[in-house]
PDB file of N, CA and C in Angstrom:
ATOM      1  N   UNK A  95      93.536 -32.238 -66.629  1.00 59.00           N
ATOM      2  CA  UNK A  95      94.609 -31.658 -67.455  1.00 59.00           C
ATOM      3  C   UNK A  95      95.185 -30.468 -66.764  1.00 59.00           C
ATOM      4  N   UNK A  96      96.510 -30.362 -66.632  1.00 76.00           N
ATOM      5  CA  UNK A  96      97.140 -29.202 -65.994  1.00 76.00           C
ATOM      6  C   UNK A  96      96.864 -27.892 -66.719  1.00 76.00           C
ATOM      7  N   UNK A  97      96.790 -26.880 -65.957  1.00 87.00           N
ATOM      8  CA  UNK A  97      96.580 -25.533 -66.562  1.00 87.00           C
ATOM      9  C   UNK A  97      97.920 -24.867 -66.864  1.00 87.00           C
ATOM     10  N   UNK A  98      97.963 -24.161 -67.960  1.00 93.00           N
ATOM     11  CA  UNK A  98      99.174 -23.390 -68.317  1.00 93.00           C
ATOM     12  C   UNK A  98      98.851 -21.920 -67.964  1.00 93.00           C
ATOM     13  N   UNK A  99      99.593 -21.432 -67.025  1.00 95.00           N
ATOM     14  CA  UNK A  99      99.395 -20.053 -66.540  1.00 95.00           C
ATOM     15  C   UNK A  99     100.198 -19.161 -67.522  1.00 95.00           C
ATOM     16  N   UNK A 100      99.524 -18.186 -68.173  1.00 96.00           N
ATOM     17  CA  UNK A 100     100.238 -17.310 -69.152  1.00 96.00           C
ATOM     18  C   UNK A 100     100.445 -15.928 -68.660  1.00 96.00           C
ATOM     19  N   UNK A 101      99.736 -15.479 -67.642  1.00 97.00           N
ATOM     20  CA  UNK A 101      99.913 -14.154 -67.105  1.00 97.00           C
ATOM     21  C   UNK A 101     101.306 -14.007 -66.515  1.00 97.00           C
ATOM     22  N   UNK A 102     102.058 -13.008 -66.905  1.00 96.00           N
ATOM     23  CA  UNK A 102     103.439 -12.855 -66.379  1.00 96.00           C
ATOM     24  C   UNK A 102     103.466 -12.505 -64.880  1.00 96.00           C
ATOM     25  N   UNK A 103     102.300 -12.116 -64.337  1.00 97.00           N
ATOM     26  CA  UNK A 103     102.282 -11.711 -62.908  1.00 97.00           C
ATOM     27  C   UNK A 103     101.781 -12.787 -61.991  1.00 97.00           C
ATOM     28  N   UNK A 104     101.444 -13.939 -62.561  1.00 97.00           N
ATOM     29  CA  UNK A 104     100.955 -15.114 -61.769  1.00 97.00           C
ATOM     30  C   UNK A 104     102.120 -15.611 -60.944  1.00 97.00           C
ATOM     31  N   UNK A 105     101.844 -15.931 -59.686  1.00 97.00           N
ATOM     32  CA  UNK A 105     102.875 -16.460 -58.777  1.00 97.00           C
ATOM     33  C   UNK A 105     102.638 -17.933 -58.465  1.00 97.00           C
ATOM     34  N   UNK A 106     101.423 -18.255 -57.969  1.00 96.00           N
ATOM     35  CA  UNK A 106     101.108 -19.669 -57.646  1.00 96.00           C
ATOM     36  C   UNK A 106      99.586 -19.862 -57.518  1.00 96.00           C
ATOM     37  N   UNK A 107      99.198 -21.130 -57.484  1.00 94.00           N
ATOM     38  CA  UNK A 107      97.849 -21.501 -57.286  1.00 94.00           C
ATOM     39  C   UNK A 107      97.757 -22.339 -56.041  1.00 94.00           C
ATOM     40  N   UNK A 108      96.687 -22.135 -55.269  1.00 91.00           N
ATOM     41  CA  UNK A 108      96.389 -22.933 -54.108  1.00 91.00           C
ATOM     42  C   UNK A 108      94.969 -23.404 -54.253  1.00 91.00           C
ATOM     43  N   UNK A 109      94.428 -24.096 -53.245  1.00 90.00           N
ATOM     44  CA  UNK A 109      93.009 -24.500 -53.347  1.00 90.00           C
ATOM     45  C   UNK A 109      92.112 -23.299 -53.507  1.00 90.00           C
ATOM     46  N   UNK A 110      91.420 -23.255 -54.611  1.00 94.00           N
ATOM     47  CA  UNK A 110      90.459 -22.156 -54.935  1.00 94.00           C
ATOM     48  C   UNK A 110      91.068 -20.789 -54.706  1.00 94.00           C
ATOM     49  N   UNK A 111      92.340 -20.634 -54.948  1.00 97.00           N
ATOM     50  CA  UNK A 111      93.034 -19.376 -54.691  1.00 97.00           C
ATOM     51  C   UNK A 111      94.086 -19.158 -55.792  1.00 97.00           C
ATOM     52  N   UNK A 112      94.137 -17.924 -56.277  1.00 97.00           N
ATOM     53  CA  UNK A 112      95.155 -17.527 -57.254  1.00 97.00           C
ATOM     54  C   UNK A 112      95.968 -16.455 -56.612  1.00 97.00           C
ATOM     55  N   UNK A 113      97.297 -16.567 -56.629  1.00 97.00           N
ATOM     56  CA  UNK A 113      98.166 -15.572 -56.053  1.00 97.00           C
ATOM     57  C   UNK A 113      98.939 -14.939 -57.189  1.00 97.00           C
ATOM     58  N   UNK A 114      98.866 -13.632 -57.333  1.00 96.00           N
ATOM     59  CA  UNK A 114      99.630 -12.913 -58.364  1.00 96.00           C
ATOM     60  C   UNK A 114     100.397 -11.810 -57.664  1.00 96.00           C
ATOM     61  N   UNK A 115     101.177 -11.044 -58.416  1.00 96.00           N
ATOM     62  CA  UNK A 115     101.944  -9.983 -57.825  1.00 96.00           C
ATOM     63  C   UNK A 115     101.108  -8.840 -57.303  1.00 96.00           C
ATOM     64  N   UNK A 116      99.822  -8.754 -57.742  1.00 95.00           N
ATOM     65  CA  UNK A 116      98.979  -7.687 -57.251  1.00 95.00           C
ATOM     66  C   UNK A 116      98.018  -8.088 -56.161  1.00 95.00           C
ATOM     67  N   UNK A 117      97.694  -9.346 -56.085  1.00 96.00           N
ATOM     68  CA  UNK A 117      96.633  -9.766 -55.097  1.00 96.00           C
ATOM     69  C   UNK A 117      96.644 -11.264 -54.855  1.00 96.00           C
ATOM     70  N   UNK A 118      95.874 -11.614 -53.858  1.00 97.00           N
ATOM     71  CA  UNK A 118      95.564 -13.016 -53.585  1.00 97.00           C
ATOM     72  C   UNK A 118      94.052 -13.142 -53.707  1.00 97.00           C
ATOM     73  N   UNK A 119      93.568 -13.903 -54.688  1.00 97.00           N
ATOM     74  CA  UNK A 119      92.198 -14.022 -54.956  1.00 97.00           C
ATOM     75  C   UNK A 119      91.648 -15.367 -54.452  1.00 97.00           C
ATOM     76  N   UNK A 120      90.654 -15.350 -53.575  1.00 98.00           N
ATOM     77  CA  UNK A 120      90.052 -16.568 -53.073  1.00 98.00           C
ATOM     78  C   UNK A 120      88.648 -16.702 -53.601  1.00 98.00           C
ATOM     79  N   UNK A 121      88.335 -17.882 -54.140  1.00 97.00           N
ATOM     80  CA  UNK A 121      87.053 -18.083 -54.796  1.00 97.00           C
ATOM     81  C   UNK A 121      86.213 -19.035 -53.925  1.00 97.00           C
ATOM     82  N   UNK A 122      84.911 -18.869 -53.982  1.00 95.00           N
ATOM     83  CA  UNK A 122      83.989 -19.678 -53.173  1.00 95.00           C
ATOM     84  C   UNK A 122      83.879 -21.100 -53.630  1.00 95.00           C
ATOM     85  N   UNK A 123      84.131 -21.346 -54.960  1.00 95.00           N
ATOM     86  CA  UNK A 123      84.029 -22.726 -55.474  1.00 95.00           C
ATOM     87  C   UNK A 123      85.002 -22.902 -56.649  1.00 95.00           C
ATOM     88  N   UNK A 124      85.188 -24.147 -57.011  1.00 94.00           N
ATOM     89  CA  UNK A 124      86.104 -24.483 -58.113  1.00 94.00           C
ATOM     90  C   UNK A 124      85.629 -23.933 -59.434  1.00 94.00           C
ATOM     91  N   UNK A 125      84.321 -23.829 -59.598  1.00 96.00           N
ATOM     92  CA  UNK A 125      83.768 -23.317 -60.895  1.00 96.00           C
ATOM     93  C   UNK A 125      84.152 -21.837 -61.064  1.00 96.00           C
ATOM     94  N   UNK A 126      83.967 -21.068 -60.055  1.00 97.00           N
ATOM     95  CA  UNK A 126      84.324 -19.601 -60.165  1.00 97.00           C
ATOM     96  C   UNK A 126      85.842 -19.480 -60.376  1.00 97.00           C
ATOM     97  N   UNK A 127      86.585 -20.302 -59.678  1.00 96.00           N
ATOM     98  CA  UNK A 127      88.077 -20.302 -59.832  1.00 96.00           C
ATOM     99  C   UNK A 127      88.425 -20.635 -61.263  1.00 96.00           C
ATOM    100  N   UNK A 128      87.833 -21.707 -61.811  1.00 95.00           N
ATOM    101  CA  UNK A 128      88.169 -22.120 -63.176  1.00 95.00           C
ATOM    102  C   UNK A 128      87.748 -21.086 -64.216  1.00 95.00           C
ATOM    103  N   UNK A 129      86.587 -20.443 -64.021  1.00 96.00           N
ATOM    104  CA  UNK A 129      86.117 -19.423 -64.930  1.00 96.00           C
ATOM    105  C   UNK A 129      87.048 -18.230 -64.972  1.00 96.00           C
ATOM    106  N   UNK A 130      87.472 -17.730 -63.836  1.00 97.00           N
ATOM    107  CA  UNK A 130      88.361 -16.563 -63.768  1.00 97.00           C
ATOM    108  C   UNK A 130      89.739 -16.930 -64.348  1.00 97.00           C
ATOM    109  N   UNK A 131      90.288 -18.045 -63.900  1.00 96.00           N
ATOM    110  CA  UNK A 131      91.594 -18.449 -64.383  1.00 96.00           C
ATOM    111  C   UNK A 131      91.606 -18.672 -65.884  1.00 96.00           C
ATOM    112  N   UNK A 132      90.526 -19.254 -66.400  1.00 96.00           N
ATOM    113  CA  UNK A 132      90.431 -19.507 -67.842  1.00 96.00           C
ATOM    114  C   UNK A 132      90.283 -18.228 -68.638  1.00 96.00           C
ATOM    115  N   UNK A 133      89.572 -17.254 -68.072  1.00 97.00           N
ATOM    116  CA  UNK A 133      89.349 -16.011 -68.758  1.00 97.00           C
ATOM    117  C   UNK A 133      90.534 -15.097 -68.734  1.00 97.00           C
ATOM    118  N   UNK A 134      91.308 -15.119 -67.637  1.00 97.00           N
ATOM    119  CA  UNK A 134      92.389 -14.162 -67.467  1.00 97.00           C
ATOM    120  C   UNK A 134      93.774 -14.789 -67.324  1.00 97.00           C
ATOM    121  N   UNK A 135      93.960 -15.541 -66.259  1.00 96.00           N
ATOM    122  CA  UNK A 135      95.295 -15.997 -65.892  1.00 96.00           C
ATOM    123  C   UNK A 135      95.958 -16.989 -66.834  1.00 96.00           C
ATOM    124  N   UNK A 136      95.090 -17.795 -67.478  1.00 96.00           N
ATOM    125  CA  UNK A 136      95.687 -18.832 -68.341  1.00 96.00           C
ATOM    126  C   UNK A 136      95.226 -18.632 -69.800  1.00 96.00           C
ATOM    127  N   UNK A 137      94.913 -17.423 -70.143  1.00 95.00           N
ATOM    128  CA  UNK A 137      94.493 -17.086 -71.494  1.00 95.00           C
ATOM    129  C   UNK A 137      95.618 -16.307 -72.154  1.00 95.00           C
ATOM    130  N   UNK A 138      96.041 -16.762 -73.313  1.00 94.00           N
ATOM    131  CA  UNK A 138      97.186 -16.142 -74.021  1.00 94.00           C
ATOM    132  C   UNK A 138      96.999 -14.633 -74.181  1.00 94.00           C
ATOM    133  N   UNK A 139      95.820 -14.183 -74.555  1.00 93.00           N
ATOM    134  CA  UNK A 139      95.605 -12.796 -74.692  1.00 93.00           C
ATOM    135  C   UNK A 139      94.701 -12.206 -73.590  1.00 93.00           C
ATOM    136  N   UNK A 140      93.931 -13.037 -72.918  1.00 95.00           N
ATOM    137  CA  UNK A 140      92.972 -12.521 -71.912  1.00 95.00           C
ATOM    138  C   UNK A 140      93.605 -11.914 -70.693  1.00 95.00           C
ATOM    139  N   UNK A 141      94.787 -12.331 -70.351  1.00 96.00           N
ATOM    140  CA  UNK A 141      95.400 -11.775 -69.124  1.00 96.00           C
ATOM    141  C   UNK A 141      95.550 -10.289 -69.233  1.00 96.00           C
ATOM    142  N   UNK A 142      95.704  -9.756 -70.422  1.00 95.00           N
ATOM    143  CA  UNK A 142      95.846  -8.279 -70.593  1.00 95.00           C
ATOM    144  C   UNK A 142      94.574  -7.540 -70.258  1.00 95.00           C
ATOM    145  N   UNK A 143      93.440  -8.215 -70.241  1.00 96.00           N
ATOM    146  CA  UNK A 143      92.175  -7.625 -69.881  1.00 96.00           C
ATOM    147  C   UNK A 143      91.890  -7.607 -68.367  1.00 96.00           C
ATOM    148  N   UNK A 144      92.728  -8.271 -67.632  1.00 97.00           N
ATOM    149  CA  UNK A 144      92.559  -8.382 -66.160  1.00 97.00           C
ATOM    150  C   UNK A 144      92.967  -7.036 -65.543  1.00 97.00           C
ATOM    151  N   UNK A 145      92.132  -6.508 -64.696  1.00 96.00           N
ATOM    152  CA  UNK A 145      92.417  -5.260 -64.040  1.00 96.00           C
ATOM    153  C   UNK A 145      93.751  -5.303 -63.209  1.00 96.00           C
ATOM    154  N   UNK A 146      93.963  -6.441 -62.534  1.00 97.00           N
ATOM    155  CA  UNK A 146      95.161  -6.611 -61.726  1.00 97.00           C
ATOM    156  C   UNK A 146      96.402  -6.626 -62.608  1.00 97.00           C
ATOM    157  N   UNK A 147      96.351  -7.338 -63.723  1.00 97.00           N
ATOM    158  CA  UNK A 147      97.493  -7.392 -64.642  1.00 97.00           C
ATOM    159  C   UNK A 147      97.779  -5.963 -65.256  1.00 97.00           C
ATOM    160  N   UNK A 148      96.700  -5.261 -65.575  1.00 96.00           N
ATOM    161  CA  UNK A 148      96.922  -3.904 -66.126  1.00 96.00           C
ATOM    162  C   UNK A 148      97.577  -3.028 -65.078  1.00 96.00           C
ATOM    163  N   UNK A 149      97.157  -3.151 -63.840  1.00 96.00           N
ATOM    164  CA  UNK A 149      97.778  -2.381 -62.752  1.00 96.00           C
ATOM    165  C   UNK A 149      99.280  -2.714 -62.643  1.00 96.00           C
ATOM    166  N   UNK A 150      99.609  -4.025 -62.647  1.00 96.00           N
ATOM    167  CA  UNK A 150     101.003  -4.422 -62.557  1.00 96.00           C
ATOM    168  C   UNK A 150     101.819  -3.906 -63.753  1.00 96.00           C
ATOM    169  N   UNK A 151     101.258  -3.966 -64.945  1.00 96.00           N
ATOM    170  CA  UNK A 151     101.908  -3.459 -66.108  1.00 96.00           C
ATOM    171  C   UNK A 151     102.208  -1.965 -65.997  1.00 96.00           C
ATOM    172  N   UNK A 152     101.196  -1.212 -65.545  1.00 94.00           N
ATOM    173  CA  UNK A 152     101.375   0.236 -65.374  1.00 94.00           C
ATOM    174  C   UNK A 152     102.441   0.556 -64.382  1.00 94.00           C
ATOM    175  N   UNK A 153     102.475  -0.200 -63.269  1.00 93.00           N
ATOM    176  CA  UNK A 153     103.475   0.048 -62.256  1.00 93.00           C
ATOM    177  C   UNK A 153     104.889  -0.309 -62.734  1.00 93.00           C
ATOM    178  N   UNK A 154     104.955  -1.356 -63.504  1.00 92.00           N
ATOM    179  CA  UNK A 154     106.237  -1.790 -64.109  1.00 92.00           C
ATOM    180  C   UNK A 154     106.734  -0.715 -65.062  1.00 92.00           C
ATOM    181  N   UNK A 155     105.824  -0.227 -65.938  1.00 92.00           N
ATOM    182  CA  UNK A 155     106.212   0.802 -66.903  1.00 92.00           C
ATOM    183  C   UNK A 155     106.624   2.107 -66.227  1.00 92.00           C
ATOM    184  N   UNK A 156     105.969   2.460 -65.130  1.00 89.00           N
ATOM    185  CA  UNK A 156     106.351   3.677 -64.400  1.00 89.00           C
ATOM    186  C   UNK A 156     107.721   3.509 -63.784  1.00 89.00           C
ATOM    187  N   UNK A 157     107.955   2.347 -63.197  1.00 87.00           N
ATOM    188  CA  UNK A 157     109.254   2.136 -62.539  1.00 87.00           C
ATOM    189  C   UNK A 157     110.371   2.081 -63.496  1.00 87.00           C
ATOM    190  N   UNK A 158     110.193   1.508 -64.694  1.00 82.00           N
ATOM    191  CA  UNK A 158     111.292   1.476 -65.670  1.00 82.00           C
ATOM    192  C   UNK A 158     111.493   2.830 -66.319  1.00 82.00           C
ATOM    193  N   UNK A 159     110.443   3.614 -66.475  1.00 76.00           N
ATOM    194  CA  UNK A 159     110.621   4.925 -67.124  1.00 76.00           C
ATOM    195  C   UNK A 159     111.298   5.923 -66.156  1.00 76.00           C
ATOM    196  N   UNK A 160     110.968   5.813 -64.881  1.00 66.00           N
ATOM    197  CA  UNK A 160     111.617   6.750 -63.918  1.00 66.00           C
ATOM    198  C   UNK A 160     113.075   6.343 -63.610  1.00 66.00           C
ATOM    199  N   UNK A 161     113.415   5.101 -63.749  1.00 61.00           N
ATOM    200  CA  UNK A 161     114.770   4.668 -63.517  1.00 61.00           C
ATOM    201  C   UNK A 161     115.699   5.215 -64.554  1.00 61.00           C
ATOM    202  N   UNK A 162     115.241   5.467 -65.746  1.00 59.00           N
ATOM    203  CA  UNK A 162     116.057   6.009 -66.804  1.00 59.00           C
ATOM    204  C   UNK A 162     116.582   7.426 -66.445  1.00 59.00           C
ATOM    205  N   UNK A 163     115.852   8.151 -65.643  1.00 55.00           N
ATOM    206  CA  UNK A 163     116.162   9.528 -65.347  1.00 55.00           C
ATOM    207  C   UNK A 163     116.872   9.738 -63.996  1.00 55.00           C
ATOM    208  N   UNK A 164     117.206   8.664 -63.362  1.00 54.00           N
ATOM    209  CA  UNK A 164     117.870   8.762 -62.045  1.00 54.00           C
ATOM    210  C   UNK A 164     119.339   8.939 -62.191  1.00 54.00           C
TER     211      UNK A 164
END
């Protein structure tokens, strides 16, 4: 069954690899890949708990708040 990626920072999937706007994550096996993706990248609310997604959100919020004052 195809996975639905819900994280707004997800870019693409490769063999045992997830590419997002913050990083490229390579996993040693499909099980580790599936566990991480299921917990964070393709979880409707779980992506917000991902450290990488939180970093991207913080950077986005900083860039939009500073643009208002330019």
